[in-house]
Amino acid sequence: MNSGKLIDGNAIAGKVLNEVSVQADQFSKEQGRPPGLAVVLVGEDPASSVYVRMKIRDCAKCGIESFSHKLSAETTTGQLLDLVDALNRDRQVDGLLVQLPLPGQIDTRTILDHIDPAKDVDGFHPRNVGRLVRGDGEVLVPCTPAGVMRMLDEEGVDPKGKNAVVVGRSDIVGKPMALMLLHRHATVTICHSRTTDLAAVCRSADILVAAVGRALMIKKDWVKEGAVVIDVGMNSISREEAPQLLLDDPARIADFEKKNYTLVGDVSPDAAQVASLITPVPGGVGPMTRAILMENTLKAANWRTN
Ligand code: NDP
């Protein structure tokens, strides 16, 4: 039996951020201003507030100027559209993202469709989605699946000819992930909540990507010996919900003592015993998503000014 090597998402993300820093510096010298990212947060959702703070910190780390806009939880679709319009026109702003989820009274799709596709660093605008489907070159693509592809490349995993199984079909992770693997010539299966015998489909995967949002759902015996496992899931569980496997891990115990929860993926960590490569949670896909956001901002800045 293998003992799967952990893919160090923090290290690869660090490499991406260094590359972005060097190029952002070059951009600043040429343009007389740094690349700019506008981040819009509506309401007080604690997780969203943390994500926005981290994105702003990443900008500072790699020489990207951030423009933070915080709106009240009562903001209407019309008011948010006005802000998006203004940021679309703002020449200092190269990238624009509206943190999701938005409060219920706001029509999320209308907002996302209104962002200038050239500034759409999340890659959610239909024009960018269409370009991804077609496999066009210069396109802003969603950060999480792009981060996964970069990890595979860094680890020397070529998807060509491999069976790739993506569990989850959301617009932000599952679907674009499947398309990116397809463009790299994998044979791709997409699974979802109505898939029959999910365990058997997962066992057919040379590359298994889990993007479900269900803590530890994918068990060790769902993973083929030697498979590459990418765990996108981010779920917080309490000590009471934790299986023995986690309670035997000193890092998890420390988490429970500090904050009474720990962050786990969709894949049971003991799958590492059969996988050839596997991403940990935390420290796997999460940091890559943030790093690719910086890379997308730089791309948008370069494309807009060239
Ligand atoms: P969504 O809730 O939008 O999608 C979840 C998908 O999983 C759906 O397609 C759903 O199927 C499928 N699913 C749910 N239950 C099952 C089941 N029992 N069996 C098979 N499939 C199932 O989630 P997201 O795609 O937005 O996110 C997925 C996970 O990734 C979450 O944990 C999220 O926190 C995490 N995430 C992590 C990021 C990172 O940077 N690390 C970034 C983005 C997300 P159906 O369509 O049929 O409902």
PDB file of N, CA, C and O and ligand atoms in Angstrom, residues 144 167-170 172-174 191-194 198 211-214 217 232-235 266 285-286 289, ligand 1:
ATOM      1  N   THR A 144     -10.561  28.617  -8.132  1.00  0.00           N
ATOM      2  CA  THR A 144     -10.327  27.329  -7.464  1.00  0.00           C
ATOM      3  C   THR A 144      -9.907  26.238  -8.460  1.00  0.00           C
ATOM      4  O   THR A 144      -8.851  25.616  -8.270  1.00  0.00           O
ATOM      5  N   VAL A 167     -16.443  15.269  -8.310  1.00  0.00           N
ATOM      6  CA  VAL A 167     -17.677  15.120  -7.539  1.00  0.00           C
ATOM      7  C   VAL A 167     -18.148  16.527  -7.158  1.00  0.00           C
ATOM      8  O   VAL A 167     -17.469  17.233  -6.414  1.00  0.00           O
ATOM      9  N   GLY A 168     -19.290  16.935  -7.712  1.00  0.00           N
ATOM     10  CA  GLY A 168     -19.813  18.302  -7.542  1.00  0.00           C
ATOM     11  C   GLY A 168     -19.930  18.959  -8.905  1.00  0.00           C
ATOM     12  O   GLY A 168     -19.054  18.781  -9.758  1.00  0.00           O
ATOM     13  N   ARG A 169     -21.040  19.679  -9.119  1.00  0.00           N
ATOM     14  CA  ARG A 169     -21.268  20.294 -10.433  1.00  0.00           C
ATOM     15  C   ARG A 169     -21.661  21.761 -10.297  1.00  0.00           C
ATOM     16  O   ARG A 169     -22.502  22.269 -11.036  1.00  0.00           O
ATOM     17  N   SER A 170     -21.077  22.445  -9.296  1.00  0.00           N
ATOM     18  CA  SER A 170     -21.412  23.868  -9.146  1.00  0.00           C
ATOM     19  C   SER A 170     -20.767  24.676 -10.258  1.00  0.00           C
ATOM     20  O   SER A 170     -19.811  24.225 -10.910  1.00  0.00           O
ATOM     21  N   ILE A 172     -19.087  27.333  -9.822  1.00  0.00           N
ATOM     22  CA  ILE A 172     -17.799  27.939  -9.447  1.00  0.00           C
ATOM     23  C   ILE A 172     -16.668  26.924  -9.297  1.00  0.00           C
ATOM     24  O   ILE A 172     -15.513  27.280  -9.403  1.00  0.00           O
ATOM     25  N   VAL A 173     -17.007  25.668  -9.041  1.00  0.00           N
ATOM     26  CA  VAL A 173     -15.937  24.664  -8.900  1.00  0.00           C
ATOM     27  C   VAL A 173     -16.136  23.475  -9.863  1.00  0.00           C
ATOM     28  O   VAL A 173     -15.339  23.275 -10.784  1.00  0.00           O
ATOM     29  N   GLY A 174     -17.178  22.679  -9.633  1.00  0.00           N
ATOM     30  CA  GLY A 174     -17.302  21.396 -10.342  1.00  0.00           C
ATOM     31  C   GLY A 174     -17.279  21.522 -11.861  1.00  0.00           C
ATOM     32  O   GLY A 174     -16.482  20.863 -12.540  1.00  0.00           O
ATOM     33  N   CYS A 191     -19.913  13.935 -11.172  1.00  0.00           N
ATOM     34  CA  CYS A 191     -20.897  13.319 -10.267  1.00  0.00           C
ATOM     35  C   CYS A 191     -21.625  14.392  -9.458  1.00  0.00           C
ATOM     36  O   CYS A 191     -21.117  15.496  -9.289  1.00  0.00           O
ATOM     37  N   HIS A 192     -22.777  14.038  -8.949  1.00  0.00           N
ATOM     38  CA  HIS A 192     -23.595  14.977  -8.177  1.00  0.00           C
ATOM     39  C   HIS A 192     -24.502  14.185  -7.244  1.00  0.00           C
ATOM     40  O   HIS A 192     -24.327  12.963  -7.098  1.00  0.00           O
ATOM     41  N   SER A 193     -25.478  14.887  -6.670  1.00  0.00           N
ATOM     42  CA  SER A 193     -26.265  14.234  -5.613  1.00  0.00           C
ATOM     43  C   SER A 193     -27.152  13.107  -6.137  1.00  0.00           C
ATOM     44  O   SER A 193     -27.652  12.317  -5.354  1.00  0.00           O
ATOM     45  N   ARG A 194     -27.364  13.053  -7.459  1.00  0.00           N
ATOM     46  CA  ARG A 194     -28.210  11.972  -8.009  1.00  0.00           C
ATOM     47  C   ARG A 194     -27.382  10.867  -8.658  1.00  0.00           C
ATOM     48  O   ARG A 194     -27.938   9.953  -9.272  1.00  0.00           O
ATOM     49  N   LEU A 198     -21.940   6.204  -6.240  1.00  0.00           N
ATOM     50  CA  LEU A 198     -20.842   7.178  -6.273  1.00  0.00           C
ATOM     51  C   LEU A 198     -19.495   6.535  -5.912  1.00  0.00           C
ATOM     52  O   LEU A 198     -18.464   6.833  -6.517  1.00  0.00           O
ATOM     53  N   ALA A 211     -15.554  18.178  -4.652  1.00  0.00           N
ATOM     54  CA  ALA A 211     -16.022  19.556  -4.419  1.00  0.00           C
ATOM     55  C   ALA A 211     -17.501  19.479  -4.054  1.00  0.00           C
ATOM     56  O   ALA A 211     -18.377  19.841  -4.829  1.00  0.00           O
ATOM     57  N   VAL A 212     -17.757  18.947  -2.872  1.00  0.00           N
ATOM     58  CA  VAL A 212     -19.114  18.601  -2.465  1.00  0.00           C
ATOM     59  C   VAL A 212     -19.608  19.488  -1.317  1.00  0.00           C
ATOM     60  O   VAL A 212     -20.736  19.983  -1.340  1.00  0.00           O
ATOM     61  N   GLY A 213     -18.762  19.663  -0.303  1.00  0.00           N
ATOM     62  CA  GLY A 213     -19.196  20.387   0.885  1.00  0.00           C
ATOM     63  C   GLY A 213     -19.839  19.465   1.907  1.00  0.00           C
ATOM     64  O   GLY A 213     -20.710  19.883   2.658  1.00  0.00           O
ATOM     65  N   ARG A 214     -19.389  18.180   1.931  1.00  0.00           N
ATOM     66  CA  ARG A 214     -19.861  17.233   2.964  1.00  0.00           C
ATOM     67  C   ARG A 214     -18.639  16.627   3.642  1.00  0.00           C
ATOM     68  O   ARG A 214     -17.866  15.892   2.990  1.00  0.00           O
ATOM     69  N   MET A 217     -16.905  12.805   3.407  1.00  0.00           N
ATOM     70  CA  MET A 217     -17.863  11.905   2.743  1.00  0.00           C
ATOM     71  C   MET A 217     -17.144  10.800   1.944  1.00  0.00           C
ATOM     72  O   MET A 217     -17.610   9.661   1.872  1.00  0.00           O
ATOM     73  N   VAL A 232     -11.306  19.709  -2.502  1.00  0.00           N
ATOM     74  CA  VAL A 232     -11.668  21.136  -2.518  1.00  0.00           C
ATOM     75  C   VAL A 232     -12.517  21.494  -1.289  1.00  0.00           C
ATOM     76  O   VAL A 232     -12.540  22.629  -0.845  1.00  0.00           O
ATOM     77  N   GLY A 233     -13.181  20.523  -0.734  1.00  0.00           N
ATOM     78  CA  GLY A 233     -14.151  20.762   0.335  1.00  0.00           C
ATOM     79  C   GLY A 233     -13.560  21.496   1.530  1.00  0.00           C
ATOM     80  O   GLY A 233     -12.389  21.298   1.886  1.00  0.00           O
ATOM     81  N   MET A 234     -14.369  22.358   2.123  1.00  0.00           N
ATOM     82  CA  MET A 234     -13.973  23.049   3.362  1.00  0.00           C
ATOM     83  C   MET A 234     -15.174  23.010   4.292  1.00  0.00           C
ATOM     84  O   MET A 234     -16.172  23.674   4.037  1.00  0.00           O
ATOM     85  N   ASN A 235     -15.068  22.169   5.296  1.00  0.00           N
ATOM     86  CA  ASN A 235     -16.201  21.978   6.204  1.00  0.00           C
ATOM     87  C   ASN A 235     -15.674  22.093   7.625  1.00  0.00           C
ATOM     88  O   ASN A 235     -14.606  21.558   7.935  1.00  0.00           O
ATOM     89  N   ASP A 266     -13.711  17.083   2.056  1.00  0.00           N
ATOM     90  CA  ASP A 266     -14.757  16.117   1.706  1.00  0.00           C
ATOM     91  C   ASP A 266     -14.212  14.689   1.729  1.00  0.00           C
ATOM     92  O   ASP A 266     -14.964  13.731   1.594  1.00  0.00           O
ATOM     93  N   VAL A 285      -6.010  23.207  -1.339  1.00  0.00           N
ATOM     94  CA  VAL A 285      -6.603  24.009  -2.420  1.00  0.00           C
ATOM     95  C   VAL A 285      -6.871  25.463  -1.982  1.00  0.00           C
ATOM     96  O   VAL A 285      -6.751  26.385  -2.789  1.00  0.00           O
ATOM     97  N   GLY A 286      -7.206  25.669  -0.701  1.00  0.00           N
ATOM     98  CA  GLY A 286      -7.572  27.006  -0.214  1.00  0.00           C
ATOM     99  C   GLY A 286      -6.552  28.084  -0.569  1.00  0.00           C
ATOM    100  O   GLY A 286      -6.892  29.087  -1.213  1.00  0.00           O
ATOM    101  N   THR A 289      -6.475  28.935  -4.301  1.00  0.00           N
ATOM    102  CA  THR A 289      -7.588  29.764  -4.792  1.00  0.00           C
ATOM    103  C   THR A 289      -7.227  31.238  -4.637  1.00  0.00           C
ATOM    104  O   THR A 289      -7.404  32.051  -5.551  1.00  0.00           O
TER     105      THR A 289
HETATM  106  P1  NDP B   1     -22.185  23.656  -3.959  1.00  0.00           P
HETATM  107  O1  NDP B   1     -23.006  23.423  -2.762  1.00  0.00           O
HETATM  108  O2  NDP B   1     -22.526  24.746  -4.885  1.00  0.00           O
HETATM  109  O3  NDP B   1     -22.129  22.304  -4.817  1.00  0.00           O
HETATM  110  C1  NDP B   1     -21.988  21.075  -4.198  1.00  0.00           C
HETATM  111  C2  NDP B   1     -22.091  19.976  -5.218  1.00  0.00           C
HETATM  112  O4  NDP B   1     -21.952  18.741  -4.536  1.00  0.00           O
HETATM  113  C3  NDP B   1     -23.431  19.953  -5.950  1.00  0.00           C
HETATM  114  O5  NDP B   1     -23.214  19.756  -7.335  1.00  0.00           O
HETATM  115  C4  NDP B   1     -24.162  18.777  -5.325  1.00  0.00           C
HETATM  116  O6  NDP B   1     -24.989  18.055  -6.215  1.00  0.00           O
HETATM  117  C5  NDP B   1     -23.009  17.874  -4.940  1.00  0.00           C
HETATM  118  N1  NDP B   1     -23.397  17.000  -3.831  1.00  0.00           N
HETATM  119  C6  NDP B   1     -23.995  17.339  -2.664  1.00  0.00           C
HETATM  120  N2  NDP B   1     -24.227  16.242  -1.921  1.00  0.00           N
HETATM  121  C7  NDP B   1     -23.775  15.187  -2.628  1.00  0.00           C
HETATM  122  C8  NDP B   1     -23.738  13.809  -2.387  1.00  0.00           C
HETATM  123  N3  NDP B   1     -24.207  13.273  -1.257  1.00  0.00           N
HETATM  124  N4  NDP B   1     -23.214  13.011  -3.336  1.00  0.00           N
HETATM  125  C9  NDP B   1     -22.723  13.547  -4.485  1.00  0.00           C
HETATM  126  N5  NDP B   1     -22.721  14.853  -4.758  1.00  0.00           N
HETATM  127  C10 NDP B   1     -23.250  15.671  -3.840  1.00  0.00           C
HETATM  128  O7  NDP B   1     -20.688  23.796  -3.424  1.00  0.00           O
HETATM  129  P2  NDP B   1     -19.389  24.484  -4.078  1.00  0.00           P
HETATM  130  O8  NDP B   1     -19.071  23.849  -5.371  1.00  0.00           O
HETATM  131  O9  NDP B   1     -19.519  25.946  -3.993  1.00  0.00           O
HETATM  132  O10 NDP B   1     -18.304  24.064  -2.986  1.00  0.00           O
HETATM  133  C11 NDP B   1     -18.029  22.703  -2.723  1.00  0.00           C
HETATM  134  C12 NDP B   1     -17.091  22.641  -1.525  1.00  0.00           C
HETATM  135  O11 NDP B   1     -15.870  23.286  -1.861  1.00  0.00           O
HETATM  136  C13 NDP B   1     -17.604  23.329  -0.268  1.00  0.00           C
HETATM  137  O12 NDP B   1     -17.119  22.637   0.877  1.00  0.00           O
HETATM  138  C14 NDP B   1     -16.923  24.700  -0.319  1.00  0.00           C
HETATM  139  O13 NDP B   1     -16.749  25.274   0.960  1.00  0.00           O
HETATM  140  C15 NDP B   1     -15.594  24.296  -0.919  1.00  0.00           C
HETATM  141  N6  NDP B   1     -14.898  25.376  -1.609  1.00  0.00           N
HETATM  142  C16 NDP B   1     -13.580  25.508  -1.345  1.00  0.00           C
HETATM  143  C17 NDP B   1     -12.840  26.446  -1.992  1.00  0.00           C
HETATM  144  C18 NDP B   1     -11.401  26.505  -1.695  1.00  0.00           C
HETATM  145  O14 NDP B   1     -10.756  27.471  -2.075  1.00  0.00           O
HETATM  146  N7  NDP B   1     -10.824  25.492  -1.052  1.00  0.00           N
HETATM  147  C19 NDP B   1     -13.434  27.387  -2.945  1.00  0.00           C
HETATM  148  C20 NDP B   1     -14.832  27.103  -3.231  1.00  0.00           C
HETATM  149  C21 NDP B   1     -15.532  26.130  -2.561  1.00  0.00           C
HETATM  150  P3  NDP B   1     -26.333  18.676  -6.885  1.00  0.00           P
HETATM  151  O15 NDP B   1     -25.845  19.602  -7.953  1.00  0.00           O
HETATM  152  O16 NDP B   1     -27.032  17.495  -7.385  1.00  0.00           O
HETATM  153  O17 NDP B   1     -27.031  19.392  -5.764  1.00  0.00           O
END
